């Protein structure tokens, strides 16, 4: 590995070689990300740690206050040749970057700057999401996550429930017991496509779209209105109508994570990245934990999808900035930084060595971090297959919005489950066709 930050001026002075020459000005480069709040502060702290670790480079990290905003702003800046060196792009924005041609592949960047990276060290389920058809990583997995099932152990004990729910049949039975024990909101959920539709489909080996979820061509079509997703939302609607499930969104006054942390709801499904936030905000002494998302009885469980985002290095920057970008990406990949990042956020380690080091250090044995290892278990439950390596569908951020709108219509009684999903698929396919037209003639690498 290269080591930066040798202080030539200080060495010259120590050796008595005359007056100290002026120190070289640090090479500044920008990193745009989409995290805000507590997670945004942790990104800032990461950048501060890198800047303090060496004297050659200064990374300037700026939040764009959301994943969609980050990719939109970065594309606009690239066209104006004012883009940052590094940009954080969320999972479903991967295809946009791949087809843009605006990036330097991860392997090329590191090879060109003298870093020897063991690319096989990345967990397969994470790497395949951001790799090309040959398995070569285009970007660097950074804040990786997956969806998990959170439950309040204290509430379960009071309701006479022993152990985590493994199936959705268990969730229904537990919800009924919790309701009988006086808990008004046994299970809270939002109109979130990621957990309820995408992750559910993966672990049940159900397609979101044709062409292996878009990996085999831009001419893919959505099909989740013809899969077990219909049954899942029908079940959610039935449970909601009975008062066992409750919709929890920010627009209605309380989203799912604060609903769980405040113990308003006793079960939710959300990202493992929220583990840290819940730990900081739930009443001290409360017993709670996470487990893998439930499956329906008789299901042969598959691995869940990686969520979060990866780091892309954009073209149009001076060569010196790429040296700094490579140094930063190498810095955050070191085991001590991997453990620190997981500790202060809840995101999972993306490399096998990082995970092994955390286990060896007893990280997952500490009460405040217990359960986080189940995210790795979920992501690696089976090798990533054609329907569980990710979703590479054009315009999927907009499609997520259509799914969310459909769920709102379903649970507010404006349309049936089937009608809502049919609408989301029809509108989503129109988005895909526009995306396909924009990149006509291009193929996935």
Coordinates of C-alpha atoms in Angstrom, one line a residue:
X1 CA 0.0 0.0 0.0
X2 CA 1.1 3.5 -0.7
X3 CA 1.6 5.8 2.3
X4 CA 1.1 9.5 1.8
X5 CA 2.0 12.5 3.9
X6 CA 5.8 12.4 4.1
X7 CA 6.8 15.9 5.3
X8 CA 9.8 16.7 3.1
X9 CA 10.2 20.2 4.7
X10 CA 10.4 18.8 8.2
X11 CA 12.9 16.2 7.1
X12 CA 15.1 18.9 5.4
X13 CA 15.1 21.0 8.5
X14 CA 15.9 18.0 10.7
X15 CA 18.9 17.2 8.5
X16 CA 20.1 20.8 8.6
X17 CA 19.7 21.4 4.9
X18 CA 19.1 25.1 5.2
X19 CA 15.9 27.2 5.2
X20 CA 12.7 25.3 5.1
X21 CA 11.0 25.7 1.7
X22 CA 7.4 26.7 1.6
X23 CA 5.1 23.7 2.2
X24 CA 3.3 22.5 -0.9
X25 CA -0.3 23.5 -1.0
X26 CA -2.7 20.6 -0.4
X27 CA -4.6 19.2 -3.3
X28 CA -8.3 19.9 -2.7
X29 CA -11.0 17.7 -4.2
X30 CA -14.7 17.4 -3.6
X31 CA -17.0 14.6 -2.4
X32 CA -20.8 15.0 -2.8
X33 CA -23.0 12.8 -0.8
X34 CA -26.7 12.4 -0.1
X35 CA -26.8 11.8 3.7
X36 CA -28.0 14.4 6.2
X37 CA -28.7 14.6 9.9
X38 CA -26.8 12.2 12.1
X39 CA -25.5 10.1 9.2
X40 CA -24.4 13.3 7.4
X41 CA -22.4 14.3 10.4
X42 CA -20.7 10.9 10.3
X43 CA -19.6 11.4 6.7
X44 CA -18.2 14.8 7.7
X45 CA -16.3 13.1 10.5
X46 CA -15.0 10.5 8.0
X47 CA -13.6 13.3 5.9
X48 CA -12.1 15.0 8.9
X49 CA -10.3 11.8 9.8
X50 CA -8.8 11.5 6.3
X51 CA -7.7 15.1 6.3
X52 CA -6.0 14.6 9.7
X53 CA -4.3 11.4 8.6
X54 CA -2.0 12.9 5.9
X55 CA -0.8 16.3 4.6
X56 CA -1.0 16.0 0.9
X57 CA -4.8 16.2 0.3
X58 CA -7.9 17.9 1.6
X59 CA -11.2 16.4 0.8
X60 CA -14.2 18.7 0.9
X61 CA -17.4 16.8 1.7
X62 CA -20.8 18.4 0.9
X63 CA -24.2 17.0 1.5
X64 CA -26.8 17.4 -1.3
X65 CA -29.5 16.5 1.2
X66 CA -30.8 13.3 -0.5
X67 CA -29.9 10.6 -2.8
X68 CA -32.0 11.7 -5.8
X69 CA -30.7 15.3 -5.4
X70 CA -27.1 14.1 -5.3
X71 CA -27.2 12.3 -8.6
X72 CA -29.2 15.0 -10.3
X73 CA -26.8 17.7 -9.1
X74 CA -23.8 15.6 -10.0
X75 CA -25.0 15.0 -13.6
X76 CA -25.8 18.7 -14.0
X77 CA -22.4 19.6 -12.7
X78 CA -20.7 17.1 -14.9
X79 CA -22.3 18.6 -18.0
X80 CA -21.1 22.0 -16.9
X81 CA -17.6 20.5 -16.2
X82 CA -17.9 21.6 -12.5
X83 CA -18.4 18.1 -11.0
X84 CA -16.8 16.7 -7.8
X85 CA -14.2 14.1 -8.0
X86 CA -16.3 11.6 -5.9
X87 CA -20.0 11.3 -5.8
X88 CA -22.2 9.0 -3.7
X89 CA -24.9 7.3 -5.7
X90 CA -27.6 5.2 -4.2
X91 CA -28.2 1.6 -5.3
X92 CA -30.9 2.1 -7.9
X93 CA -28.9 5.0 -9.5
X94 CA -26.2 2.5 -10.5
X95 CA -27.6 2.1 -14.1
X96 CA -27.6 5.8 -14.7
X97 CA -23.9 6.1 -13.9
X98 CA -23.0 3.0 -15.8
X99 CA -24.6 4.3 -19.0
X100 CA -23.4 7.9 -18.5
X101 CA -19.7 7.1 -19.3
X102 CA -18.9 9.9 -16.9
X103 CA -16.9 7.8 -14.5
X104 CA -13.5 6.1 -14.0
X105 CA -13.9 2.4 -13.1
X106 CA -12.9 1.6 -9.5
X107 CA -10.3 -0.9 -10.5
X108 CA -8.7 1.4 -13.1
X109 CA -8.4 4.2 -10.6
X110 CA -6.7 2.1 -8.0
X111 CA -4.4 0.4 -10.4
X112 CA -3.4 3.7 -12.0
X113 CA -2.4 5.0 -8.6
X114 CA -0.5 2.0 -7.4
X115 CA -3.0 0.4 -5.0
X116 CA -3.3 -3.4 -4.9
X117 CA -6.9 -4.2 -3.9
X118 CA -8.2 -7.7 -3.3
X119 CA -11.5 -7.2 -5.1
X120 CA -12.7 -10.7 -4.1
X121 CA -12.6 -9.4 -0.5
X122 CA -15.9 -7.6 -1.0
X123 CA -19.0 -9.7 -0.1
X124 CA -20.4 -11.1 -3.3
X125 CA -23.9 -9.9 -2.8
X126 CA -22.6 -6.4 -2.4
X127 CA -20.1 -6.4 -5.2
X128 CA -22.4 -7.9 -7.8
X129 CA -24.7 -4.9 -7.5
X130 CA -22.0 -2.5 -8.5
X131 CA -20.1 -4.7 -10.9
X132 CA -20.2 -5.1 -14.7
X133 CA -21.1 -8.3 -16.4
X134 CA -17.5 -9.5 -15.9
X135 CA -17.6 -8.9 -12.2
X136 CA -15.4 -5.9 -12.3
X137 CA -16.4 -3.2 -9.8
X138 CA -17.4 0.2 -11.3
X139 CA -17.7 1.9 -8.0
X140 CA -16.8 1.4 -4.3
X141 CA -19.4 0.0 -1.9
X142 CA -19.6 2.4 0.9
X143 CA -22.6 2.7 3.1
X144 CA -24.1 -0.7 2.6
X145 CA -27.2 -2.0 4.3
X146 CA -30.2 -4.4 3.9
X147 CA -33.7 -4.4 5.3
X148 CA -34.2 -6.0 8.7
X149 CA -37.1 -6.8 11.1
X150 CA -37.0 -4.8 14.4
X151 CA -39.0 -6.0 17.4
X152 CA -39.3 -4.9 21.0
X153 CA -38.3 -7.7 23.3
X154 CA -39.9 -6.1 26.4
X155 CA -43.3 -5.8 24.6
X156 CA -43.0 -9.4 23.4
X157 CA -42.3 -10.6 26.9
X158 CA -45.4 -8.7 28.2
X159 CA -47.5 -10.3 25.5
X160 CA -46.2 -13.7 26.2
X161 CA -44.2 -14.0 22.9
X162 CA -41.0 -16.0 23.0
X163 CA -38.5 -15.5 20.2
X164 CA -38.3 -13.6 16.9
X165 CA -40.9 -14.1 14.2
X166 CA -39.5 -16.2 11.4
X167 CA -42.5 -16.1 9.1
X168 CA -45.3 -13.7 8.2
X169 CA -47.7 -16.2 9.9
X170 CA -45.6 -15.6 13.1
X171 CA -45.9 -11.8 12.6
X172 CA -49.7 -12.1 12.4
X173 CA -49.9 -14.3 15.5
X174 CA -47.5 -12.0 17.4
X175 CA -49.5 -8.9 16.3
X176 CA -52.7 -10.4 17.7
X177 CA -51.0 -11.2 21.0
X178 CA -49.5 -7.7 21.2
X179 CA -52.9 -6.1 20.5
X180 CA -54.5 -8.3 23.2
X181 CA -51.8 -7.2 25.6
X182 CA -52.8 -3.5 25.1
X183 CA -50.3 -2.4 22.5
X184 CA -52.1 -0.1 20.0
X185 CA -49.6 -0.5 17.2
X186 CA -48.2 -4.0 17.0
X187 CA -46.6 -3.4 13.6
X188 CA -45.8 -0.1 11.8
X189 CA -45.0 0.3 8.1
X190 CA -44.6 3.1 5.5
X191 CA -45.2 3.3 1.8
X192 CA -41.6 2.2 1.2
X193 CA -41.0 0.1 -1.9
X194 CA -37.5 -0.9 -0.8
X195 CA -38.5 -3.1 2.2
X196 CA -42.1 -4.1 1.3
X197 CA -41.7 -4.8 -2.4
X198 CA -38.0 -5.1 -3.4
X199 CA -36.5 -6.9 -0.4
X200 CA -39.6 -9.1 -0.1
X201 CA -39.3 -10.1 -3.7
X202 CA -35.6 -10.9 -3.4
X203 CA -35.9 -13.2 -0.4
X204 CA -38.9 -14.9 -2.0
X205 CA -37.0 -15.2 -5.3
X206 CA -39.7 -13.2 -7.1
X207 CA -38.9 -11.0 -10.1
X208 CA -39.4 -7.2 -10.0
X209 CA -38.9 -7.1 -13.8
X210 CA -38.2 -9.3 -16.8
X211 CA -34.6 -9.7 -18.2
X212 CA -33.4 -10.8 -14.7
X213 CA -34.5 -7.6 -13.1
X214 CA -33.0 -5.6 -16.0
X215 CA -29.5 -7.0 -15.9
X216 CA -29.9 -8.6 -19.3
X217 CA -31.2 -5.6 -21.2
X218 CA -32.7 -2.1 -21.1
X219 CA -35.9 -3.5 -22.7
X220 CA -37.0 -4.9 -19.4
X221 CA -40.7 -4.7 -18.2
X222 CA -42.0 -4.6 -14.6
X223 CA -43.9 -7.7 -13.5
X224 CA -44.4 -7.2 -9.7
X225 CA -48.2 -6.9 -10.2
X226 CA -48.2 -10.6 -11.1
X227 CA -46.0 -12.0 -8.3
X228 CA -46.3 -12.7 -4.5
X229 CA -46.2 -9.0 -4.0
X230 CA -49.9 -9.0 -4.7
X231 CA -50.5 -11.4 -1.9
X232 CA -48.2 -9.5 0.5
X233 CA -49.9 -6.2 0.1
X234 CA -53.3 -8.0 0.3
X235 CA -52.1 -9.4 3.7
X236 CA -50.9 -5.9 4.8
X237 CA -54.3 -4.4 3.9
X238 CA -56.2 -7.1 5.8
X239 CA -54.0 -6.6 8.9
X240 CA -54.3 -2.8 8.6
X241 CA -58.1 -3.0 8.3
X242 CA -58.1 -5.0 11.5
X243 CA -56.0 -2.4 13.3
X244 CA -53.0 -4.8 13.8
X245 CA -50.8 -2.9 11.3
X246 CA -50.6 0.8 11.2
X247 CA -49.3 3.2 8.5
X248 CA -46.5 5.4 9.9
X249 CA -45.1 8.1 7.7
X250 CA -43.6 11.5 8.2
X251 CA -46.5 13.1 6.4
X252 CA -48.9 11.6 9.0
X253 CA -46.7 12.8 11.9
X254 CA -44.4 9.9 12.7
X255 CA -42.3 7.7 10.4
X256 CA -41.5 4.1 11.2
X257 CA -38.1 4.5 12.9
X258 CA -39.3 7.1 15.5
X259 CA -42.5 5.0 15.9
X260 CA -40.3 2.1 17.0
X261 CA -37.8 4.1 19.0
X262 CA -40.7 5.8 20.9
X263 CA -42.2 2.4 21.5
X264 CA -45.4 3.5 19.7
X265 CA -45.1 0.5 17.5
X266 CA -43.5 -2.8 18.6
X267 CA -42.4 -4.2 15.2
X268 CA -41.2 -2.5 12.0
X269 CA -39.1 -3.4 9.0
X270 CA -36.3 -0.9 8.1
X271 CA -32.7 -0.6 7.2
X272 CA -29.9 -2.0 9.4
X273 CA -28.5 1.5 9.1
X274 CA -31.2 2.7 11.5
X275 CA -29.9 0.4 14.2
X276 CA -27.5 3.2 15.5
X277 CA -30.3 5.8 15.4
X278 CA -32.7 3.6 17.4
X279 CA -30.0 2.8 19.9
X280 CA -29.4 6.5 20.5
X281 CA -33.0 7.5 20.8
X282 CA -34.9 4.6 22.4
X283 CA -35.5 4.8 26.2
X284 CA -32.3 3.5 28.0
X285 CA -32.7 0.0 29.3
X286 CA -35.3 -1.0 26.7
X287 CA -34.7 -4.5 25.3
X288 CA -35.0 -4.7 21.5
X289 CA -33.2 -6.3 18.6
X290 CA -33.3 -7.2 15.0
X291 CA -33.7 -10.3 12.9
X292 CA -33.9 -11.2 9.2
X293 CA -37.1 -10.2 7.4
X294 CA -39.8 -12.9 7.8
X295 CA -40.7 -15.2 4.8
X296 CA -44.0 -17.0 4.2
X297 CA -44.1 -20.6 5.4
X298 CA -42.8 -23.1 2.8
X299 CA -40.5 -20.5 1.2
X300 CA -36.9 -21.4 0.3
X301 CA -35.3 -18.2 1.6
X302 CA -32.8 -16.4 -0.6
X303 CA -30.3 -13.6 0.1
X304 CA -31.7 -10.1 0.6
X305 CA -30.6 -7.1 -1.5
X306 CA -27.9 -4.7 -0.6
X307 CA -29.1 -1.2 -0.1
X308 CA -27.3 2.1 0.6
X309 CA -24.9 3.6 -1.9
X310 CA -21.5 3.4 -3.5
X311 CA -18.8 5.9 -4.4
X312 CA -18.1 6.8 -8.0
X313 CA -15.1 8.7 -9.3
X314 CA -16.1 11.1 -12.1
X315 CA -14.1 12.2 -15.1
X316 CA -13.2 15.9 -15.9
X317 CA -10.9 16.4 -12.9
X318 CA -7.2 17.1 -12.7
X319 CA -4.9 14.1 -12.3
X320 CA -3.8 15.2 -8.9
X321 CA -7.3 15.0 -7.6
X322 CA -7.5 11.4 -8.7
X323 CA -4.5 10.6 -6.6
X324 CA -6.3 12.2 -3.6
X325 CA -9.5 10.3 -4.4
X326 CA -7.6 7.0 -4.5
X327 CA -5.9 7.8 -1.2
X328 CA -9.3 8.5 0.4
X329 CA -10.9 5.4 -1.0
X330 CA -8.0 3.3 0.3
X331 CA -8.2 5.0 3.7
X332 CA -11.9 4.2 4.3
X333 CA -11.4 0.6 3.2
X334 CA -8.9 -0.1 6.1
X335 CA -10.3 -2.5 8.8
X336 CA -10.1 0.2 11.6
X337 CA -12.1 2.6 9.5
X338 CA -14.6 -0.1 8.5
X339 CA -15.2 -0.9 12.2
X340 CA -15.5 2.8 13.1
X341 CA -18.0 3.5 10.3
X342 CA -20.1 0.5 11.3
X343 CA -19.9 1.5 15.0
X344 CA -21.1 5.1 14.6
X345 CA -23.8 4.5 11.9
X346 CA -25.2 1.0 11.7
X347 CA -24.1 0.3 8.2
X348 CA -22.5 -3.1 7.6
X349 CA -18.8 -3.8 6.7
X350 CA -18.6 -4.4 3.0
X351 CA -15.4 -6.6 3.0
X352 CA -14.8 -10.0 4.5
X353 CA -11.7 -8.9 6.3
X354 CA -13.5 -5.9 7.8
X355 CA -16.3 -8.2 9.1
X356 CA -13.8 -10.8 10.4
X357 CA -11.8 -8.1 12.2
X358 CA -15.0 -6.8 13.9
X359 CA -15.9 -10.3 15.0
X360 CA -12.4 -10.9 16.3
X361 CA -12.7 -7.6 18.3
X362 CA -15.9 -8.7 19.9
X363 CA -17.9 -6.0 18.2
X364 CA -21.1 -8.0 17.8
X365 CA -21.0 -9.3 21.4
X366 CA -21.5 -5.8 22.8
X367 CA -25.2 -5.2 23.7
X368 CA -25.5 -2.0 21.8
X369 CA -24.4 -3.7 18.5
X370 CA -26.0 -7.1 19.0
X371 CA -28.0 -8.2 16.0
X372 CA -26.2 -6.2 13.4
X373 CA -24.3 -9.3 12.2
X374 CA -27.7 -10.7 11.1
X375 CA -27.6 -8.2 8.2
X376 CA -24.5 -10.0 6.9
X377 CA -26.3 -13.3 7.4
X378 CA -29.2 -12.0 5.4
X379 CA -27.1 -10.7 2.5
X380 CA -25.1 -13.9 2.3
X381 CA -27.8 -16.4 3.1
X382 CA -27.5 -17.7 -0.4
X383 CA -25.1 -16.8 -3.2
X384 CA -26.6 -13.8 -5.2
X385 CA -28.7 -15.2 -8.0
X386 CA -30.4 -13.7 -11.1
X387 CA -33.2 -12.2 -9.0
X388 CA -31.2 -11.4 -5.8
X389 CA -28.1 -9.6 -7.1
X390 CA -30.0 -6.3 -7.5
X391 CA -32.3 -4.3 -9.6
X392 CA -30.9 -2.7 -12.8
X393 CA -34.0 -1.0 -14.2
X394 CA -33.9 2.4 -15.9
X395 CA -35.6 5.2 -14.0
X396 CA -36.1 3.1 -10.9
X397 CA -36.0 6.0 -8.5
X398 CA -39.1 7.4 -10.3
X399 CA -40.6 3.9 -10.3
X400 CA -40.2 3.7 -6.5
X401 CA -42.3 6.9 -6.3
X402 CA -45.0 5.3 -8.4
X403 CA -45.0 2.2 -6.1
X404 CA -45.3 4.5 -3.1
X405 CA -48.2 6.4 -4.6
X406 CA -49.9 3.1 -5.4
X407 CA -49.5 1.9 -1.8
X408 CA -50.9 5.2 -0.5
X409 CA -53.9 4.7 -2.7
X410 CA -54.4 1.1 -1.6
X411 CA -54.1 1.8 2.1
X412 CA -56.2 4.9 2.1
X413 CA -59.0 3.0 0.4
X414 CA -58.8 4.7 -3.0
X415 CA -58.1 1.5 -5.0
X416 CA -57.7 -2.2 -4.7
X417 CA -54.4 -3.9 -4.3
X418 CA -54.4 -5.3 -7.8
X419 CA -55.5 -2.0 -9.4
X420 CA -52.8 -0.1 -7.4
X421 CA -50.0 -2.4 -8.5
X422 CA -51.3 -2.5 -12.1
X423 CA -51.2 1.3 -12.1
X424 CA -47.6 1.4 -10.7
X425 CA -46.5 -1.1 -13.4
X426 CA -48.1 0.7 -16.2
X427 CA -46.6 4.1 -15.2
X428 CA -43.3 2.4 -14.3
X429 CA -43.0 0.8 -17.7
X430 CA -43.6 4.2 -19.4
X431 CA -40.7 5.5 -17.4
X432 CA -38.5 2.6 -18.5
X433 CA -39.4 3.2 -22.2
X434 CA -38.3 6.8 -21.9
X435 CA -35.1 5.7 -20.2
X436 CA -34.5 3.1 -23.0
X437 CA -35.1 5.8 -25.7
X438 CA -32.6 8.1 -24.0
X439 CA -29.9 5.4 -24.1
X440 CA -30.9 3.9 -27.4
X441 CA -28.1 1.8 -28.9
X442 CA -26.2 1.4 -25.7
X443 CA -25.8 -2.0 -24.0
X444 CA -24.9 -3.0 -20.5
X445 CA -21.3 -3.9 -19.9

